[in-house]
Each structure stands twice: as structure tokens, then as C-alpha cells.
Coordinates of C-alpha atoms in Angstrom, one line a residue:
M1 CA 29.2 2.8 -40.3
T2 CA 31.6 0.8 -42.5
N3 CA 31.1 -2.9 -43.0
Q4 CA 34.4 -3.6 -41.2
L5 CA 33.2 -1.7 -38.1
K6 CA 29.9 -3.5 -38.1
K7 CA 31.7 -6.8 -38.2
I8 CA 33.9 -5.8 -35.2
L9 CA 30.9 -4.5 -33.1
L10 CA 28.7 -7.5 -33.9
G11 CA 31.4 -10.1 -33.7
D12 CA 32.8 -11.8 -30.6
Q13 CA 35.2 -8.9 -30.0
G14 CA 32.4 -6.4 -30.2
I15 CA 31.0 -7.2 -26.7
V16 CA 34.5 -7.0 -25.2
L17 CA 34.9 -3.5 -26.7
I18 CA 31.5 -2.4 -25.3
F19 CA 32.4 -3.8 -21.9
I20 CA 35.8 -1.9 -21.9
V21 CA 34.1 1.4 -22.9
A22 CA 31.3 1.0 -20.4
F23 CA 33.7 0.1 -17.6
T24 CA 35.9 3.1 -18.4
I25 CA 33.0 5.5 -18.4
V26 CA 31.6 4.2 -15.2
A27 CA 35.0 4.2 -13.5
L28 CA 35.5 7.9 -14.4
L29 CA 32.0 9.1 -13.6
V30 CA 30.7 7.1 -10.6
P31 CA 32.3 7.8 -7.2
N32 CA 33.7 4.9 -5.2
F33 CA 33.3 2.5 -8.1
L34 CA 36.9 1.4 -8.3
T35 CA 37.4 1.0 -4.5
E36 CA 38.5 -2.5 -3.4
R37 CA 35.3 -2.9 -1.3
N38 CA 33.1 -2.1 -4.2
M39 CA 35.0 -4.4 -6.6
L40 CA 34.7 -7.3 -4.3
G41 CA 31.1 -6.5 -3.8
L42 CA 30.6 -6.4 -7.6
L43 CA 32.2 -9.8 -8.0
Q44 CA 30.1 -11.3 -5.2
S45 CA 26.9 -9.8 -6.7
V46 CA 27.4 -11.6 -10.0
V47 CA 28.1 -15.1 -8.5
T48 CA 24.5 -16.4 -8.7
V49 CA 23.9 -15.1 -12.2
G50 CA 27.4 -16.2 -13.4
I51 CA 27.1 -19.7 -12.1
V52 CA 23.7 -20.4 -13.7
A53 CA 24.9 -18.7 -16.9
C54 CA 27.5 -21.4 -17.3
T55 CA 24.9 -24.0 -18.3
M56 CA 22.2 -21.7 -19.5
M57 CA 24.7 -21.0 -22.3
F58 CA 24.4 -24.7 -23.2
C59 CA 20.6 -24.6 -23.2
L60 CA 20.4 -21.6 -25.4
A61 CA 23.2 -22.9 -27.7
A62 CA 21.1 -26.1 -28.2
R63 CA 17.9 -24.0 -29.1
D64 CA 16.4 -24.5 -25.7
F65 CA 15.4 -22.4 -22.6
D66 CA 15.2 -23.0 -18.9
L67 CA 12.9 -20.7 -17.1
S68 CA 12.9 -22.8 -13.9
V69 CA 16.5 -21.8 -12.8
G70 CA 15.3 -19.3 -10.2
S71 CA 12.8 -21.7 -8.6
T72 CA 15.4 -24.5 -8.7
A73 CA 18.0 -22.3 -7.0
A74 CA 15.5 -21.3 -4.2
F75 CA 14.3 -24.8 -3.7
T76 CA 17.7 -26.4 -3.6
G77 CA 18.9 -23.7 -1.2
M78 CA 15.9 -24.6 1.1
V79 CA 16.8 -28.3 0.8
A80 CA 20.4 -27.7 1.7
V81 CA 19.4 -25.8 4.8
M82 CA 16.7 -28.2 5.9
A83 CA 18.8 -31.3 5.4
S84 CA 21.7 -29.7 7.1
N85 CA 19.6 -28.7 10.1
T86 CA 17.9 -32.2 10.3
T87 CA 21.1 -34.3 10.1
G88 CA 23.6 -31.9 11.6
S89 CA 25.8 -32.4 8.6
I90 CA 26.5 -29.6 6.1
L91 CA 27.9 -32.2 3.6
V92 CA 24.6 -34.1 3.7
G93 CA 22.7 -30.9 3.1
I94 CA 24.9 -30.0 0.1
G95 CA 24.6 -33.5 -1.3
A96 CA 20.8 -33.5 -0.9
A97 CA 20.6 -30.1 -2.7
L98 CA 22.7 -31.3 -5.6
L99 CA 20.6 -34.5 -6.0
C100 CA 17.4 -32.4 -6.0
G101 CA 18.8 -30.0 -8.5
A102 CA 19.9 -32.8 -10.8
F103 CA 16.5 -34.5 -10.5
V104 CA 14.7 -31.3 -11.5
G105 CA 17.0 -30.8 -14.4
F106 CA 16.6 -34.4 -15.5
V107 CA 12.8 -34.2 -15.5
N108 CA 13.0 -31.0 -17.6
G109 CA 15.3 -32.7 -20.1
F110 CA 13.4 -36.0 -20.2
V111 CA 10.1 -34.3 -20.8
I112 CA 11.5 -32.0 -23.5
A113 CA 13.5 -34.7 -25.3
K114 CA 11.2 -37.7 -25.0
F115 CA 7.7 -36.1 -25.1
R116 CA 8.8 -33.4 -27.6
I117 CA 7.2 -30.6 -25.5
N118 CA 8.5 -27.1 -26.1
A119 CA 11.3 -26.2 -23.6
L120 CA 9.7 -22.8 -22.9
I121 CA 6.4 -24.5 -21.8
T122 CA 8.1 -27.3 -19.9
T123 CA 10.3 -25.1 -17.8
L124 CA 7.6 -22.6 -17.3
A125 CA 5.6 -25.4 -15.7
T126 CA 8.4 -26.7 -13.6
M127 CA 9.2 -23.1 -12.5
Q128 CA 5.8 -23.0 -10.9
I129 CA 5.9 -26.6 -9.6
V130 CA 9.4 -26.2 -8.0
R131 CA 8.6 -22.8 -6.5
G132 CA 5.4 -24.4 -5.0
L133 CA 7.5 -27.2 -3.5
A134 CA 9.8 -24.6 -1.9
L135 CA 6.8 -22.8 -0.4
I136 CA 5.1 -25.9 0.8
S137 CA 8.2 -27.4 2.4
S138 CA 8.8 -24.3 4.4
D139 CA 5.2 -23.3 4.9
G140 CA 6.1 -20.1 3.1
R141 CA 8.6 -18.9 5.7
A142 CA 12.4 -18.5 5.7
I143 CA 14.3 -21.4 7.4
G144 CA 17.2 -20.3 9.6
I145 CA 20.6 -22.1 9.5
N146 CA 21.5 -23.9 12.7
D147 CA 25.2 -24.6 12.0
P148 CA 27.3 -21.4 11.8
G149 CA 29.7 -23.4 9.6
F150 CA 27.2 -23.2 6.8
Y151 CA 27.8 -19.4 6.6
Q152 CA 31.4 -19.9 5.8
L153 CA 30.5 -21.3 2.4
A154 CA 29.8 -17.7 1.4
L155 CA 31.8 -15.7 3.9
S156 CA 35.2 -17.5 3.8
K157 CA 38.0 -16.0 1.7
L158 CA 41.1 -17.3 -0.2
F159 CA 43.9 -14.8 -0.8
G160 CA 41.5 -12.0 0.1
I161 CA 38.9 -13.0 -2.5
P162 CA 35.5 -14.6 -1.4
T163 CA 35.2 -18.3 -1.9
P164 CA 32.1 -18.0 -4.1
V165 CA 34.1 -15.9 -6.6
W166 CA 36.7 -18.7 -6.8
I167 CA 33.9 -21.2 -7.4
L168 CA 32.5 -19.1 -10.1
A169 CA 35.9 -18.7 -11.8
G170 CA 36.4 -22.5 -11.6
L171 CA 33.0 -23.2 -13.2
F172 CA 33.8 -20.7 -16.0
V173 CA 37.0 -22.6 -16.7
I174 CA 35.4 -26.0 -16.5
F175 CA 32.4 -25.2 -18.7
G176 CA 34.5 -23.2 -21.1
F177 CA 36.7 -26.3 -21.6
V178 CA 33.6 -28.5 -22.0
L179 CA 32.2 -26.2 -24.7
N180 CA 35.4 -25.8 -26.7
R181 CA 37.4 -29.0 -26.1
T182 CA 35.0 -31.9 -25.7
V183 CA 32.8 -33.9 -28.0
F184 CA 29.8 -33.0 -25.8
G185 CA 30.4 -29.3 -26.3
K186 CA 30.7 -29.7 -30.0
N187 CA 27.5 -31.7 -30.1
I188 CA 25.7 -29.0 -28.3
L189 CA 26.6 -26.4 -30.9
A190 CA 25.8 -28.9 -33.7
I191 CA 22.4 -29.6 -32.3
G192 CA 21.7 -25.8 -32.0
G193 CA 22.8 -25.3 -35.6
N194 CA 20.7 -28.1 -37.1
P195 CA 19.2 -30.8 -34.8
E196 CA 18.1 -33.1 -37.7
A197 CA 21.5 -33.0 -39.4
S198 CA 23.1 -33.8 -36.0
R199 CA 20.9 -36.8 -35.5
L200 CA 21.7 -38.1 -39.0
A201 CA 25.4 -37.6 -38.2
G202 CA 25.1 -39.9 -35.3
V203 CA 24.6 -37.5 -32.4
N204 CA 22.3 -38.8 -29.7
V205 CA 20.2 -35.6 -29.6
D206 CA 17.8 -36.7 -26.9
K207 CA 20.5 -37.9 -24.5
T208 CA 22.5 -34.7 -25.0
R209 CA 19.5 -32.6 -24.2
I210 CA 18.8 -34.5 -21.0
W211 CA 22.4 -34.1 -19.9
I212 CA 22.3 -30.4 -20.6
F213 CA 19.3 -29.9 -18.4
A214 CA 20.6 -32.2 -15.7
L215 CA 23.8 -30.2 -15.6
Q216 CA 21.7 -27.0 -15.5
G217 CA 19.9 -28.4 -12.4
V218 CA 23.2 -29.3 -10.6
V219 CA 24.6 -25.8 -11.3
C220 CA 21.4 -24.2 -10.0
A221 CA 21.8 -26.2 -6.8
V222 CA 25.4 -24.9 -6.4
A223 CA 24.0 -21.3 -6.9
G224 CA 21.2 -22.0 -4.5
I225 CA 23.5 -23.4 -1.7
L226 CA 25.8 -20.3 -2.0
L227 CA 22.8 -17.9 -2.0
A228 CA 21.3 -19.5 1.1
S229 CA 24.7 -19.2 2.8
R230 CA 25.0 -15.6 1.8
I231 CA 21.5 -14.6 3.0
T232 CA 21.9 -16.8 6.1
S233 CA 18.7 -18.7 5.5
G234 CA 16.7 -20.8 3.1
Q235 CA 14.3 -18.4 1.4
P236 CA 11.4 -19.9 -0.6
N237 CA 11.0 -16.6 -2.5
A238 CA 14.7 -16.2 -3.3
A239 CA 16.1 -15.8 -6.9
V240 CA 12.8 -14.5 -8.3
G241 CA 13.5 -13.2 -11.9
L242 CA 16.9 -14.9 -11.9
E243 CA 16.1 -16.6 -15.3
L244 CA 15.7 -13.2 -17.1
S245 CA 19.0 -11.9 -15.7
V246 CA 20.8 -15.1 -16.8
I247 CA 19.3 -15.1 -20.3
S248 CA 20.1 -11.4 -20.7
A249 CA 23.7 -12.0 -19.7
C250 CA 24.1 -14.9 -22.1
V251 CA 22.5 -13.1 -25.0
L252 CA 24.5 -10.0 -24.3
G253 CA 27.6 -12.2 -24.4
G254 CA 26.8 -13.4 -27.9
V255 CA 24.9 -16.7 -27.2
S256 CA 22.4 -17.0 -30.0
L257 CA 18.7 -17.5 -29.2
A258 CA 18.6 -19.3 -32.5
G259 CA 21.2 -21.8 -31.3
G260 CA 24.5 -23.0 -32.6
R261 CA 26.6 -20.1 -31.3
A262 CA 28.2 -19.5 -27.9
T263 CA 31.5 -18.5 -26.2
M264 CA 32.4 -18.6 -22.6
A265 CA 34.4 -15.4 -22.9
G266 CA 31.3 -13.6 -24.2
V267 CA 29.2 -15.0 -21.4
I268 CA 31.7 -13.8 -18.8
V269 CA 31.6 -10.3 -20.3
G270 CA 27.8 -10.4 -20.5
V271 CA 27.6 -11.4 -16.8
M272 CA 29.9 -8.5 -15.8
I273 CA 27.9 -6.0 -17.8
M274 CA 24.8 -7.0 -16.0
G275 CA 26.6 -6.8 -12.7
I276 CA 28.1 -3.4 -13.4
A277 CA 24.6 -2.1 -14.3
E278 CA 23.2 -3.3 -11.0
N279 CA 26.2 -2.0 -9.1
V280 CA 26.0 1.5 -10.6
M281 CA 22.3 1.8 -10.0
N282 CA 22.9 0.9 -6.3
L283 CA 25.9 3.3 -6.0
M284 CA 23.7 6.1 -7.5
N285 CA 20.8 5.2 -5.2
I286 CA 18.4 4.7 -8.0
P287 CA 15.1 3.5 -6.6
A288 CA 14.3 -0.2 -7.0
F289 CA 11.2 0.5 -9.1
Y290 CA 13.3 2.2 -11.7
Q291 CA 15.8 -0.6 -11.7
Y292 CA 13.2 -2.9 -13.2
I293 CA 12.9 -0.6 -16.2
V294 CA 16.7 -0.7 -16.7
R295 CA 16.7 -4.5 -16.5
G296 CA 14.0 -4.7 -19.1
L297 CA 15.8 -2.3 -21.4
I298 CA 19.0 -4.4 -21.1
L299 CA 17.0 -7.6 -22.0
L300 CA 15.5 -5.8 -25.0
L301 CA 19.0 -4.5 -26.0
A302 CA 20.3 -8.1 -25.7
V303 CA 17.6 -9.5 -28.0
M304 CA 18.2 -6.6 -30.6
L305 CA 21.9 -7.4 -30.6
D306 CA 21.2 -11.1 -31.1
N307 CA 19.0 -10.3 -34.1
L308 CA 21.7 -8.1 -35.6
R309 CA 24.4 -10.7 -35.0
S310 CA 22.1 -13.4 -36.6
S311 CA 21.5 -11.2 -39.6
A312 CA 25.2 -10.5 -40.0
F313 CA 26.0 -14.2 -39.6
I314 CA 23.5 -15.2 -42.3
R315 CA 24.8 -12.6 -44.8
R316 CA 28.3 -14.1 -44.5

């Protein structure tokens, strides 16, 4: 393999080429893949992972992790349903869920930034705590939705495309703009590249980290609300393993585990690759037990690619 080809495959355009090749092969070999029904189903299936990946990208780019995203999504979905049922107002339910998500994210960021506790350990702890809160608040049972209007958050369509897909597209645009066109986004990449140098350059590293995790919590709440609407109930055991799927998608999309490197276009492609893999396994009726193996292999592949990209970046 020539050096030029290696640069292409390991660069930002490499993941796009891999996606195009994979999509073409799947379209040719898997029956019913290109049908309108399956394409809409594919887009809906990546909504939860895609939404959370928007801000997980920020965490990873700043050399942090958030393993609590699945628990936060489940908990905030429960809060949205319970608050909506209690008050009779869907807006109150949504507002309560967003506030709870922001609070969980703020706590994560504050502990990591101010107490200098490793993000992996901090979010592993809050993953357990928040999941426990979801189970306690519901007594371990699903909570049904009283107001049928809550279902429309996930079931409604605009121009024939489900509303959650439009929300996902909007978040991709917003956070892509934040990353590339704002001081906040530039500071995130600078912190990931060298936190101490960023601090000496005048960047408030602690404040930026707290904001990153607070945004992560809010975005998890959005994902949790839409997930609760789609599965028609608040489920305390929902979104188990979401964090691994999101991290896999981000790393596949070129976000560096070492920090300092991320692109929204890459994350979108990474999310779609994860979605296509799940979709193909379902179309081919691959048993759920085997799907765990495939997900694990994808995560391993993502980390291997990240190592290769990092090595190539260092050699430049």
C-alpha cells in the first residue's frame, strides 16, 4: 500500500470512502435494503445514537468520556413521561426531562473539572447512580403514557420524513457549526490537543469541560424523550449499552480518543455505518446473540483505526 493511499484511507476522506463502498455492497447483496420503508426505518434507528454522538464528539475531542449517556437517556425519558402524566402537560414533561439531563451533565462536569477525578470513573459511577434512580422512581416497571399526543413526538412526519430524523439533522447542523465556527468549539479541540497549553493561553478549561458535559446531559434528555415516545412508555432499562454504540460511531468517524481531533461529517458517517450494520443484521435475521459479537468487533475496529490515524498524524 502506497503512502498516498494510506493517507487517503486514514484521513478524513477515508471513512467516507469506506462508507460508500460498504453501502454499495450492502445495496447490491441484501434484499429490500434500498426500499423506502427500510431507508426510513434505518434513519429512525440511528436517531438515538446520532443525537448523543453530537456531544459525545465534544467529550472525546476534549480527552474525556461519558459512560452515563445510556442511563441518562433512560432516566430523562422516565422523567418526561412521569411529569407529563402528573401535570397533564407534555411541555412540562419535556422541560423537566431537559432540566434533569442538564443537572446530571453538570454534576459530571463539575466533579471531573473541580475534583480532578478521571472522567471514566466519574461517569461510570453516575451511570450506576442514574440508572438506579430510574429504577427506583418507577419501581422497576415501565410507565405508560397517558396523553396520546406524546406519541406524536416520534410518530409525526414532515414531508414524509419522521420528525425525529429532522431533529437529528438539525442537531448535526447546530453542533457542526459550534465545533467549526465558534470559539467554544475551537477551545474544545485545543483542550484535547494540550490542556495545559490551553490554560496558559487563557482558555478556561474547567468551565469549558463543565459546559461540555452539561450539553451532553441536555442532548441525552432529547434522545430519551424521543425514545420514550417511540417505545410508547418510560422504560427504566432502556438504552442499555448506548454509550458503547455512540463511542464506536464517533471513533469510526475519526474522533480521536487521544483528543484534539473531530469532524461532524465523520461522526455522521460513523453513525450511519453503525446503523447500516444493525439494519443488515436485522434484514438477514441474524440472531441477537451474534449481533453482540458484531458490535464488539466494530468497536475493536474503531479503536484500531484510531490508533492507525494517531500514528499517521504523529509521523506528519
